[in-house]
Every structure is written in structure tokens, then in C-alpha cells.
Coordinates of N, CA and C in Angstrom, one line a residue:
M1 N 43.4 89.3 152.5 CA 42.5 88.8 152.3 C 42.3 88.1 152.9
N2 N 41.7 86.8 153.3 CA 41.3 85.9 152.7 C 41.0 85.0 151.4
H3 N 41.4 84.5 150.6 CA 41.2 84.2 149.3 C 39.5 84.1 149.6
D4 N 40.7 82.3 149.6 CA 39.2 81.2 150.1 C 38.4 81.8 150.2
N5 N 38.3 82.0 151.1 CA 36.2 82.9 151.7 C 35.8 83.9 149.9
Y6 N 36.5 84.5 149.6 CA 35.5 85.7 148.3 C 36.1 84.2 147.7
H7 N 36.8 83.2 147.2 CA 36.7 82.9 145.8 C 35.1 82.1 145.9
S8 N 34.8 81.2 147.8 CA 33.6 80.5 147.3 C 32.4 81.4 147.2
R9 N 32.5 82.4 147.4 CA 30.9 83.0 148.1 C 31.2 83.8 146.6
I10 N 32.0 84.5 145.4 CA 31.7 85.1 144.5 C 31.5 84.1 143.1
P11 N 29.3 83.6 142.4 CA 29.5 83.4 141.8 C 29.8 83.6 140.4
E12 N 30.2 82.5 139.5 CA 30.5 81.7 138.7 C 30.1 82.8 137.5
P13 N 29.1 83.7 136.8 CA 28.8 84.9 136.3 C 29.8 85.9 136.6
A14 N 30.1 86.2 138.5 CA 30.6 87.7 138.2 C 32.6 86.9 138.5
L15 N 32.5 85.9 138.4 CA 34.4 85.7 138.0 C 34.7 85.3 136.4
R16 N 33.6 85.5 136.3 CA 34.1 85.4 134.4 C 33.2 87.3 133.6
R17 N 33.3 88.0 134.4 CA 32.9 88.9 134.0 C 34.3 90.1 134.6
L18 N 35.1 89.6 135.8 CA 35.6 90.1 136.3 C 36.6 90.6 135.0
P19 N 37.5 89.7 134.2 CA 38.8 89.6 133.2 C 38.1 91.1 132.7
W20 N 36.8 91.1 132.2 CA 36.1 92.4 131.5 C 36.9 93.7 131.8
Y21 N 36.2 92.9 132.9 CA 36.7 95.2 134.0 C 38.1 95.8 133.5
L22 N 39.2 94.0 134.6 CA 40.6 94.4 133.9 C 40.5 94.8 133.0
S23 N 40.6 94.2 132.2 CA 41.1 94.9 131.3 C 41.2 96.5 130.5
Y24 N 38.7 97.0 130.5 CA 39.1 97.8 129.9 C 40.2 98.9 131.5
V25 N 39.4 98.5 132.5 CA 40.6 99.2 133.5 C 42.2 100.0 132.8
K26 N 42.8 98.9 132.7 CA 43.9 98.5 132.4 C 44.6 99.8 130.8
L27 N 43.2 99.9 129.4 CA 43.7 100.7 128.7 C 43.2 101.3 129.3
L28 N 42.0 102.3 129.9 CA 42.5 103.8 130.3 C 43.0 104.2 131.1
K29 N 44.4 102.9 132.0 CA 45.4 103.3 132.3 C 45.8 103.8 131.1
K30 N 46.3 103.3 130.4 CA 47.2 103.2 128.8 C 46.6 104.4 129.4
Q31 N 45.8 105.2 128.9 CA 44.9 106.2 128.3 C 45.6 107.6 128.5
G32 N 46.0 107.1 130.6 CA 46.2 108.5 131.2 C 45.4 108.4 132.4
Y33 N 43.9 107.8 132.3 CA 43.4 107.9 133.8 C 43.0 107.6 135.0
G34 N 43.3 107.9 136.4 CA 43.8 108.0 137.2 C 42.6 106.5 138.4
K35 N 41.1 107.4 137.9 CA 40.2 106.3 138.5 C 39.2 106.4 137.5
V36 N 38.6 105.7 137.5 CA 37.4 104.8 136.8 C 35.5 104.7 138.3
S37 N 34.6 105.2 137.7 CA 33.9 104.3 138.4 C 32.4 103.4 137.3
S38 N 32.3 102.6 138.0 CA 30.8 101.9 137.6 C 30.5 101.7 136.2
T39 N 30.2 103.3 136.4 CA 28.8 103.7 135.3 C 29.9 103.6 133.9
Q40 N 31.2 104.2 134.3 CA 32.2 104.4 133.1 C 32.0 103.5 132.5
I41 N 32.7 101.6 133.3 CA 32.8 100.7 132.8 C 31.4 100.4 131.8
A42 N 30.6 100.7 132.2 CA 29.5 100.3 131.8 C 28.4 100.9 130.6
K43 N 29.3 102.1 130.5 CA 29.2 102.2 128.9 C 30.0 101.7 127.5
K44 N 30.9 101.1 128.6 CA 31.1 100.7 126.8 C 31.3 98.5 127.4
I45 N 31.1 97.9 129.1 CA 30.5 97.0 128.5 C 29.1 96.4 128.4
N46 N 28.7 96.0 128.2 CA 27.6 95.6 128.7 C 27.5 94.3 129.3
V47 N 27.3 95.4 130.9 CA 26.7 95.3 131.8 C 26.6 96.6 132.7
S48 N 25.4 96.2 133.7 CA 25.1 97.3 134.0 C 26.3 97.6 135.3
A49 N 25.8 98.8 135.3 CA 26.6 100.1 136.4 C 26.4 99.1 137.5
T50 N 25.2 98.8 138.3 CA 24.9 98.3 139.7 C 25.6 96.9 139.5
Q51 N 25.1 95.6 138.3 CA 25.9 94.8 138.5 C 27.5 94.9 138.1
I52 N 27.8 95.9 138.2 CA 29.3 95.8 138.5 C 30.1 96.8 139.6
A53 N 29.2 96.9 140.0 CA 29.6 97.6 141.7 C 29.1 96.6 142.6
K54 N 28.3 96.3 142.6 CA 28.2 94.0 142.7 C 29.0 93.2 142.8
D55 N 29.8 92.7 141.6 CA 31.0 92.2 141.3 C 32.4 92.4 142.0
L56 N 32.4 94.3 141.0 CA 33.7 94.2 142.1 C 33.3 94.0 143.8
S57 N 32.7 94.3 144.4 CA 32.1 94.6 146.1 C 32.2 92.7 146.3
Y58 N 32.5 91.5 146.2 CA 33.6 90.1 145.8 C 34.9 90.5 145.9
V59 N 35.7 91.9 145.3 CA 37.1 91.3 145.4 C 37.7 92.6 146.5
N60 N 36.6 93.0 147.6 CA 37.0 93.7 148.2 C 37.8 94.7 148.4
V61 N 36.7 95.2 147.4 CA 37.8 96.8 147.0 C 36.4 98.3 146.8
S62 N 37.1 99.1 146.8 CA 35.2 99.8 146.9 C 35.6 101.3 146.5
G63 N 34.5 102.0 146.4 CA 35.2 103.2 145.3 C 34.3 104.4 145.9
K64 N 34.3 105.6 146.0 CA 33.9 107.0 146.5 C 33.2 107.2 144.9
T65 N 32.3 106.6 146.5 CA 30.8 108.3 145.4 C 31.2 109.4 144.7
R66 N 30.8 109.2 143.3 CA 30.5 111.0 142.6 C 32.6 110.7 142.0
V67 N 33.1 109.9 142.3 CA 34.6 109.8 142.5 C 35.5 108.6 142.0
G68 N 34.6 107.5 141.9 CA 35.0 106.4 141.7 C 35.7 105.3 141.9
Y69 N 36.2 104.4 140.9 CA 37.6 103.6 141.9 C 38.9 104.0 141.3
D70 N 39.9 104.1 142.6 CA 41.6 104.4 141.8 C 41.4 103.5 141.4
I71 N 42.2 103.7 139.6 CA 42.6 102.3 139.0 C 43.7 102.1 139.1
D72 N 44.2 101.6 139.5 CA 46.2 101.2 140.3 C 45.4 100.4 140.6
K73 N 44.7 100.3 141.7 CA 44.5 99.8 142.8 C 43.1 99.0 142.9
L74 N 42.9 99.2 142.0 CA 41.6 98.9 141.1 C 42.5 96.7 140.3
I75 N 43.6 96.9 138.7 CA 44.2 97.1 138.8 C 44.7 95.4 139.5
G76 N 45.0 96.6 140.6 CA 46.4 95.5 141.4 C 45.2 94.0 142.5
V77 N 44.4 94.9 142.2 CA 43.7 93.9 143.5 C 42.9 92.8 142.9
L78 N 42.0 93.1 141.0 CA 41.7 92.6 140.1 C 42.6 90.9 140.2
E79 N 44.3 91.5 139.5 CA 44.8 91.2 139.3 C 45.9 89.7 140.2
D80 N 45.3 90.2 141.6 CA 45.8 89.7 142.7 C 44.5 88.3 142.3
F81 N 42.8 89.3 143.2 CA 41.9 88.3 143.0 C 42.1 87.1 141.9
L82 N 42.4 86.8 140.3 CA 42.3 86.5 139.4 C 43.0 86.0 140.3
G83 N 44.5 85.5 140.0 CA 45.2 84.5 140.5 C 46.3 85.0 139.2
F84 N 45.9 86.1 138.1 CA 47.7 86.4 137.3 C 48.7 87.1 138.3
K85 N 48.6 87.7 139.1 CA 50.1 87.6 139.5 C 51.0 87.0 140.1
R86 N 50.0 85.1 140.4 CA 50.7 84.4 140.6 C 51.2 84.0 139.5
M87 N 51.8 82.7 139.5 CA 53.1 81.8 138.2 C 51.9 80.9 138.5
H88 N 51.2 80.2 137.2 CA 50.9 78.8 137.5 C 51.6 77.8 136.2
T89 N 52.4 76.9 136.7 CA 53.1 75.8 136.0 C 52.5 74.8 135.3
A90 N 52.3 75.0 134.3 CA 51.4 73.7 133.1 C 51.8 73.2 131.5
V91 N 51.6 72.5 131.9 CA 51.7 71.7 130.6 C 50.9 71.2 129.4
L92 N 51.4 70.9 127.9 CA 50.3 70.5 127.2 C 50.5 69.2 126.9
F93 N 49.2 68.5 126.0 CA 49.4 67.7 125.2 C 48.7 67.5 124.4
G94 N 48.9 66.9 123.3 CA 48.7 67.6 122.1 C 48.5 68.2 121.5
V95 N 50.0 68.1 121.2 CA 50.7 70.2 119.7 C 50.4 69.4 118.3
G96 N 49.3 69.5 117.4 CA 48.8 70.1 116.5 C 48.7 71.6 116.2
S97 N 47.7 72.3 115.7 CA 47.0 73.0 115.6 C 46.9 74.4 116.2
L98 N 45.8 73.9 117.5 CA 45.9 74.5 117.8 C 46.7 74.4 119.6
G99 N 47.1 72.7 119.7 CA 48.9 73.0 120.9 C 49.3 73.8 120.8
A100 N 49.9 73.3 118.9 CA 51.2 74.7 118.3 C 51.3 76.2 118.9
A101 N 49.9 76.4 118.7 CA 49.2 77.8 118.8 C 49.5 78.6 119.6
L102 N 49.0 78.0 121.4 CA 49.2 77.3 122.3 C 50.4 77.7 123.4
L103 N 50.9 77.2 123.1 CA 52.5 77.4 123.4 C 53.4 78.5 122.4
S104 N 52.8 79.1 121.5 CA 53.5 80.1 121.3 C 52.7 81.1 121.6
D105 N 52.1 81.0 122.5 CA 51.1 82.9 122.9 C 52.1 83.1 123.9
S106 N 53.1 83.8 124.1 CA 54.1 84.3 125.1 C 52.6 85.2 126.4
G107 N 51.2 85.7 125.2 CA 50.6 86.3 126.4 C 50.2 85.8 127.4
L108 N 50.2 84.6 127.3 CA 49.7 83.4 128.0 C 50.7 83.5 130.0
E109 N 51.9 84.0 129.4 CA 52.4 84.4 131.1 C 52.2 85.6 131.9
Q110 N 51.3 86.9 130.9 CA 51.1 87.5 131.2 C 49.8 87.2 132.2
Y111 N 49.5 86.4 132.0 CA 48.1 86.3 132.9 C 48.3 84.9 134.0
G112 N 49.6 85.0 134.2 CA 49.6 84.2 135.6 C 50.8 81.9 135.1
L113 N 50.0 82.0 133.4 CA 50.6 80.8 133.4 C 52.3 80.8 132.1
K114 N 52.1 80.1 132.9 CA 54.1 79.2 132.5 C 53.3 78.0 131.5
I115 N 53.2 77.2 129.7 CA 53.2 75.9 129.8 C 55.3 76.1 129.6
R116 N 55.4 75.2 130.7 CA 57.0 74.3 130.2 C 56.8 73.7 129.7
A117 N 55.8 72.5 128.6 CA 56.3 71.5 128.1 C 54.9 70.7 127.6
G118 N 55.2 70.6 126.4 CA 54.2 70.5 125.7 C 54.4 68.2 125.2
F119 N 53.6 67.7 125.0 CA 53.8 66.3 125.3 C 52.7 65.5 123.4
D120 N 53.2 64.7 123.1 CA 52.9 64.6 122.0 C 53.4 63.1 121.5
V121 N 52.9 61.8 121.3 CA 53.6 61.2 119.5 C 54.0 61.0 118.9
N122 N 53.9 61.8 118.1 CA 53.8 61.9 116.8 C 55.2 62.3 116.5
P123 N 56.6 61.5 115.6 CA 57.9 61.4 115.9 C 58.7 62.6 114.9
S124 N 57.2 63.1 114.4 CA 58.4 64.9 113.9 C 57.8 65.5 114.7
I125 N 57.3 65.4 116.1 CA 57.1 66.8 116.2 C 57.5 66.5 118.3
V126 N 58.2 65.4 118.4 CA 59.3 65.6 119.8 C 60.6 65.1 119.8
G127 N 61.0 66.3 120.1 CA 62.2 66.4 120.4 C 62.3 68.0 119.8
Q128 N 61.1 68.6 119.2 CA 61.4 70.4 118.7 C 61.1 71.1 120.0
K129 N 60.8 72.2 119.3 CA 61.5 72.6 120.9 C 59.9 73.6 120.0
I130 N 58.8 75.5 120.4 CA 58.5 75.6 119.9 C 57.8 76.7 121.0
N131 N 58.7 78.9 120.9 CA 59.1 79.3 121.0 C 59.5 78.9 122.5
S132 N 60.8 78.2 122.0 CA 61.4 77.4 123.5 C 60.9 76.5 124.1
I133 N 59.9 76.8 124.4 CA 59.2 75.1 125.0 C 59.8 73.9 124.1
P134 N 60.3 73.2 125.0 CA 60.2 71.6 124.1 C 59.4 70.6 124.9
V135 N 59.3 70.0 123.1 CA 58.4 68.9 123.1 C 59.0 67.6 123.1
F136 N 58.3 66.6 124.1 CA 58.8 65.0 125.0 C 57.5 64.4 124.6
H137 N 57.9 63.6 125.0 CA 57.4 61.7 124.2 C 56.2 62.0 125.0
S138 N 55.1 61.8 125.3 CA 53.9 61.5 126.2 C 54.1 60.5 127.1
D139 N 55.1 59.9 126.9 CA 55.3 58.3 126.9 C 56.4 58.7 128.4
D140 N 56.9 59.9 128.5 CA 58.1 60.8 129.6 C 57.4 61.5 130.4
F141 N 56.4 61.4 130.4 CA 55.7 62.6 131.4 C 55.0 62.8 132.9
T142 N 54.6 60.8 133.5 CA 54.9 60.8 134.4 C 56.8 61.3 135.0
A143 N 57.6 61.2 134.1 CA 59.1 61.6 134.9 C 59.6 62.6 134.6
K144 N 59.3 62.8 133.9 CA 59.4 64.9 133.8 C 58.9 65.6 134.5
N145 N 57.5 65.5 134.9 CA 56.3 65.8 135.5 C 57.4 66.3 136.3
K146 N 58.1 64.8 137.5 CA 58.7 65.1 138.6 C 59.8 66.0 139.6
K147 N 60.1 67.7 137.8 CA 61.1 68.0 137.7 C 59.8 68.6 138.1
I148 N 59.4 68.9 136.4 CA 58.5 70.6 136.0 C 57.6 70.9 137.3
D149 N 56.2 69.9 138.1 CA 55.6 69.7 138.9 C 54.4 70.9 138.2
A150 N 54.3 70.6 137.7 CA 53.2 71.3 136.7 C 51.6 71.0 137.0
Q151 N 50.9 72.2 137.5 CA 49.6 71.9 138.9 C 48.4 71.8 137.3
I152 N 48.7 72.5 136.2 CA 48.0 72.2 135.5 C 47.9 71.6 134.4
G153 N 47.0 70.6 133.3 CA 47.5 70.6 132.3 C 46.6 71.0 131.2
I154 N 47.0 70.9 129.8 CA 46.0 71.5 128.2 C 45.8 70.1 127.8
L155 N 44.8 69.7 127.5 CA 44.4 68.8 126.5 C 43.5 69.4 125.0
T156 N 44.4 70.1 123.8 CA 44.6 69.9 122.6 C 44.6 68.3 122.8
V157 N 44.3 67.4 122.0 CA 44.1 66.3 121.9 C 42.5 65.8 120.9
P158 N 43.0 64.9 120.2 CA 41.6 64.1 119.5 C 41.1 63.7 120.6
P159 N 39.7 64.2 120.2 CA 38.1 64.0 121.0 C 37.7 62.3 121.4
D160 N 38.8 61.6 120.8 CA 38.4 60.0 121.5 C 39.7 59.7 122.1
I161 N 40.7 60.7 122.3 CA 41.8 59.7 123.8 C 41.9 60.7 125.1
A162 N 40.6 61.8 124.5 CA 40.7 62.5 125.3 C 40.8 62.5 126.9
Q163 N 40.3 61.2 127.5 CA 39.6 60.6 128.8 C 41.1 59.8 129.5
D164 N 41.2 59.3 128.4 CA 42.3 58.7 128.4 C 43.7 59.1 128.9
V165 N 43.6 60.2 127.9 CA 45.3 61.1 128.5 C 45.1 62.4 129.2
A166 N 43.7 62.4 129.5 CA 43.5 62.8 130.5 C 43.4 62.4 132.1
D167 N 43.3 61.0 132.1 CA 43.2 59.9 133.7 C 44.9 60.1 133.8
F168 N 45.7 60.0 133.1 CA 47.2 59.5 132.5 C 47.0 61.6 133.1
M169 N 46.9 62.4 132.6 CA 47.7 63.3 133.5 C 47.4 63.4 134.6
I170 N 46.4 63.4 135.0 CA 45.8 63.0 137.0 C 46.9 62.2 136.4
A171 N 46.8 61.0 136.9 CA 48.3 60.4 137.3 C 49.0 60.0 137.4
G172 N 50.4 61.4 136.9 CA 51.3 61.6 137.4 C 51.2 63.4 137.7
G173 N 50.2 64.1 138.5 CA 50.2 64.8 138.8 C 49.6 66.4 139.0
I174 N 48.8 65.9 136.9 CA 48.3 67.5 137.7 C 46.9 67.0 138.2
Q175 N 46.5 68.4 138.7 CA 45.5 68.9 139.7 C 44.3 69.9 138.4
A176 N 45.1 70.4 137.8 CA 43.4 71.0 137.3 C 43.8 70.6 135.9
I177 N 42.6 70.5 135.4 CA 42.0 70.2 133.6 C 41.4 71.7 132.3
W178 N 42.4 72.4 131.2 CA 41.8 72.7 131.2 C 41.7 72.4 130.1
N179 N 40.4 71.8 129.2 CA 39.9 70.8 127.8 C 39.9 71.6 127.5
F180 N 39.8 71.9 125.7 CA 39.9 72.5 125.0 C 38.9 71.4 123.5
T181 N 38.7 70.4 124.1 CA 38.0 69.1 123.2 C 37.1 69.5 123.2
P182 N 35.9 69.1 122.4 CA 34.8 68.7 122.5 C 34.0 67.7 123.3
F183 N 35.4 66.5 123.8 CA 34.6 65.4 124.7 C 34.0 66.4 126.0
R184 N 33.4 65.7 126.9 CA 32.6 65.9 128.1 C 33.1 64.8 129.0
I185 N 35.4 65.1 129.4 CA 36.0 64.0 130.2 C 35.7 64.0 131.2
R186 N 35.4 63.3 132.6 CA 35.4 62.9 133.8 C 36.3 62.6 135.2
V187 N 36.2 63.7 135.4 CA 37.1 64.2 137.0 C 37.4 63.2 138.1
P188 N 37.9 63.1 138.8 CA 38.1 63.2 140.5 C 37.0 64.0 140.9
E189 N 36.9 64.5 141.9 CA 35.2 65.5 142.6 C 37.2 66.9 142.7
R190 N 38.3 66.2 143.3 CA 39.6 67.1 143.6 C 40.0 67.1 142.0
I191 N 39.5 67.3 141.1 CA 40.3 68.1 140.4 C 39.7 69.3 139.6
V192 N 40.2 70.2 139.4 CA 39.2 71.0 138.9 C 39.2 71.0 137.2
L193 N 38.0 71.5 137.0 CA 37.8 71.4 135.1 C 37.2 72.4 134.3
Q194 N 37.9 72.6 133.3 CA 37.2 73.8 132.1 C 37.4 73.6 131.1
N195 N 36.2 74.0 131.0 CA 36.0 73.3 129.4 C 36.1 74.4 128.2
T196 N 36.7 74.5 127.9 CA 37.1 75.5 126.8 C 37.0 74.4 125.3
S197 N 35.0 74.7 124.5 CA 35.0 74.0 123.7 C 34.9 75.1 122.8
L198 N 36.0 75.7 121.2 CA 35.5 76.0 120.6 C 34.6 75.8 119.8
Y199 N 34.3 74.1 119.7 CA 32.7 74.1 118.8 C 31.9 74.3 118.7
A200 N 31.4 74.2 120.7 CA 30.5 74.8 121.3 C 30.4 76.1 120.6
H201 N 30.9 76.8 120.6 CA 30.6 78.7 120.7 C 30.4 78.7 119.7
L202 N 31.0 78.4 119.1 CA 30.9 78.3 116.9 C 29.7 78.2 116.5
A203 N 28.8 77.0 117.8 CA 27.9 76.3 116.7 C 26.5 77.5 117.7
V204 N 27.2 78.0 118.8 CA 26.7 79.4 119.4 C 26.5 80.7 118.5
M205 N 27.2 80.9 117.5 CA 27.5 82.4 116.8 C 26.7 82.3 115.3
F206 N 26.9 80.7 115.5 CA 26.0 80.5 114.3 C 25.1 80.7 113.7
N207 N 24.4 79.5 115.4 CA 23.0 79.4 115.1 C 22.4 81.2 115.6
R208 N 22.9 82.4 115.7 CA 22.8 83.4 116.9 C 22.7 84.2 114.6
L209 N 23.6 83.6 113.8 CA 24.4 85.2 113.2 C 22.2 84.8 112.4
V210 N 22.6 86.9 111.7 CA 21.1 86.6 111.3 C 21.8 86.8 109.5
K211 N 19.9 85.6 109.4 CA 20.4 85.1 108.0 C 20.2 85.6 106.9
E212 N 20.8 85.8 105.4 CA 19.5 87.0 104.6 C 19.3 86.2 103.4
G213 N 17.8 86.5 103.3 CA 17.5 85.6 101.8 C 16.0 85.1 103.1

């Protein structure tokens, strides 16, 4: 199938929901199920069966009436469509507590993300290894990335230097940035930018908490 055509027409909210379906369907497979319907998925995920069926229509997988989707086929199609089957090489800038945690997360490889190196300026961190991943000095990035050839840069630096580091990564060949800082960096149109602000999500959660008294 032509992934570009399918990806270009799928709405982002639907794309964000697909990993939820994949996670649940994988759980069903572990439990021994061979088929699953959109109604079954809807019972466990707060999304209507109609919406689930529509979302799955974007990935070119069809279910049978009163039978549902073949779980093995659905898992394979979703993993392929979401890019989890293809390994993407990444580097990380800012090996603080969050950066070190991401380097330590071997589970990312199951979803197609291989972090090959970390970069920092802290002399107590440079030269060390975290989860067998080397940490180099930030100044060495351009030279190192000629060998690593990473397309993705993970940004976990202090917000006051986020834009400068993003510019530096792009100059060194990075084509997509996963930004964990609360700073809204600007990138050229050709660069893919994904913001994941933990602080923003905290603010939403705190705001929605039912306060006692």
C-alpha cells in the first residue's frame, strides 16, 4: 500500500488513537483471542465503535460483519502503518534526569526508535554510558552524526537554550525533533516537529482535578 497517500489523508486525532487500539489488541492476543470487533475495543477504550471503525478504515484493514478483525493481521497493519516495524535512528540532547530516563528506556526500540547517542556539555556526564548508549560532548555532534546518521533529535535541554540546540541539530542533519521542553521552538517547514510538554499536560490534569472542600 502507498503509505504516503494514507498518511496524508488521516486526521491527526485518528493517528493519535491508533496506538491505543494497537496496545489493547496486543493484550487480547496475549489472552488468546484471534478476532476482535470495534465494539469490543470500544468497551475498553473511551471511543465509540463507529469512530474506531472509521479510524481503522484509514489503515486499509477490513473486518467481517459479526466476526470482526483478525487480530494478527490488525497488529501487523497497525505496526507497519505507525512506523513501529521500521527502526528510526535518534540522538538525544540534554542528558539530565528526563534525558537519562529516555536513554534508559529500552522499550522505545519496540516502537521503532533506536537512540544511538546522547549529547551534553556537563563534564561529569560526557564520556559515560547509559544503557550502553554513549554520551558525547555537544560540540562533537556534527562530526558524530556523519557516522550515526540520525534523522530524529530528542530535545530535553533547559528551555532557555532549546531554540539554539534545535538549530544546531538541524544544521547537523536532523530532520525531525521530539521536543520535551516547554519552549515552543521554531523550525523550517521541512522539519517535522512533535511537542510533548510534560508541564502542559500536568497543568491540564491539575486544572481538571476535582478539588475537595
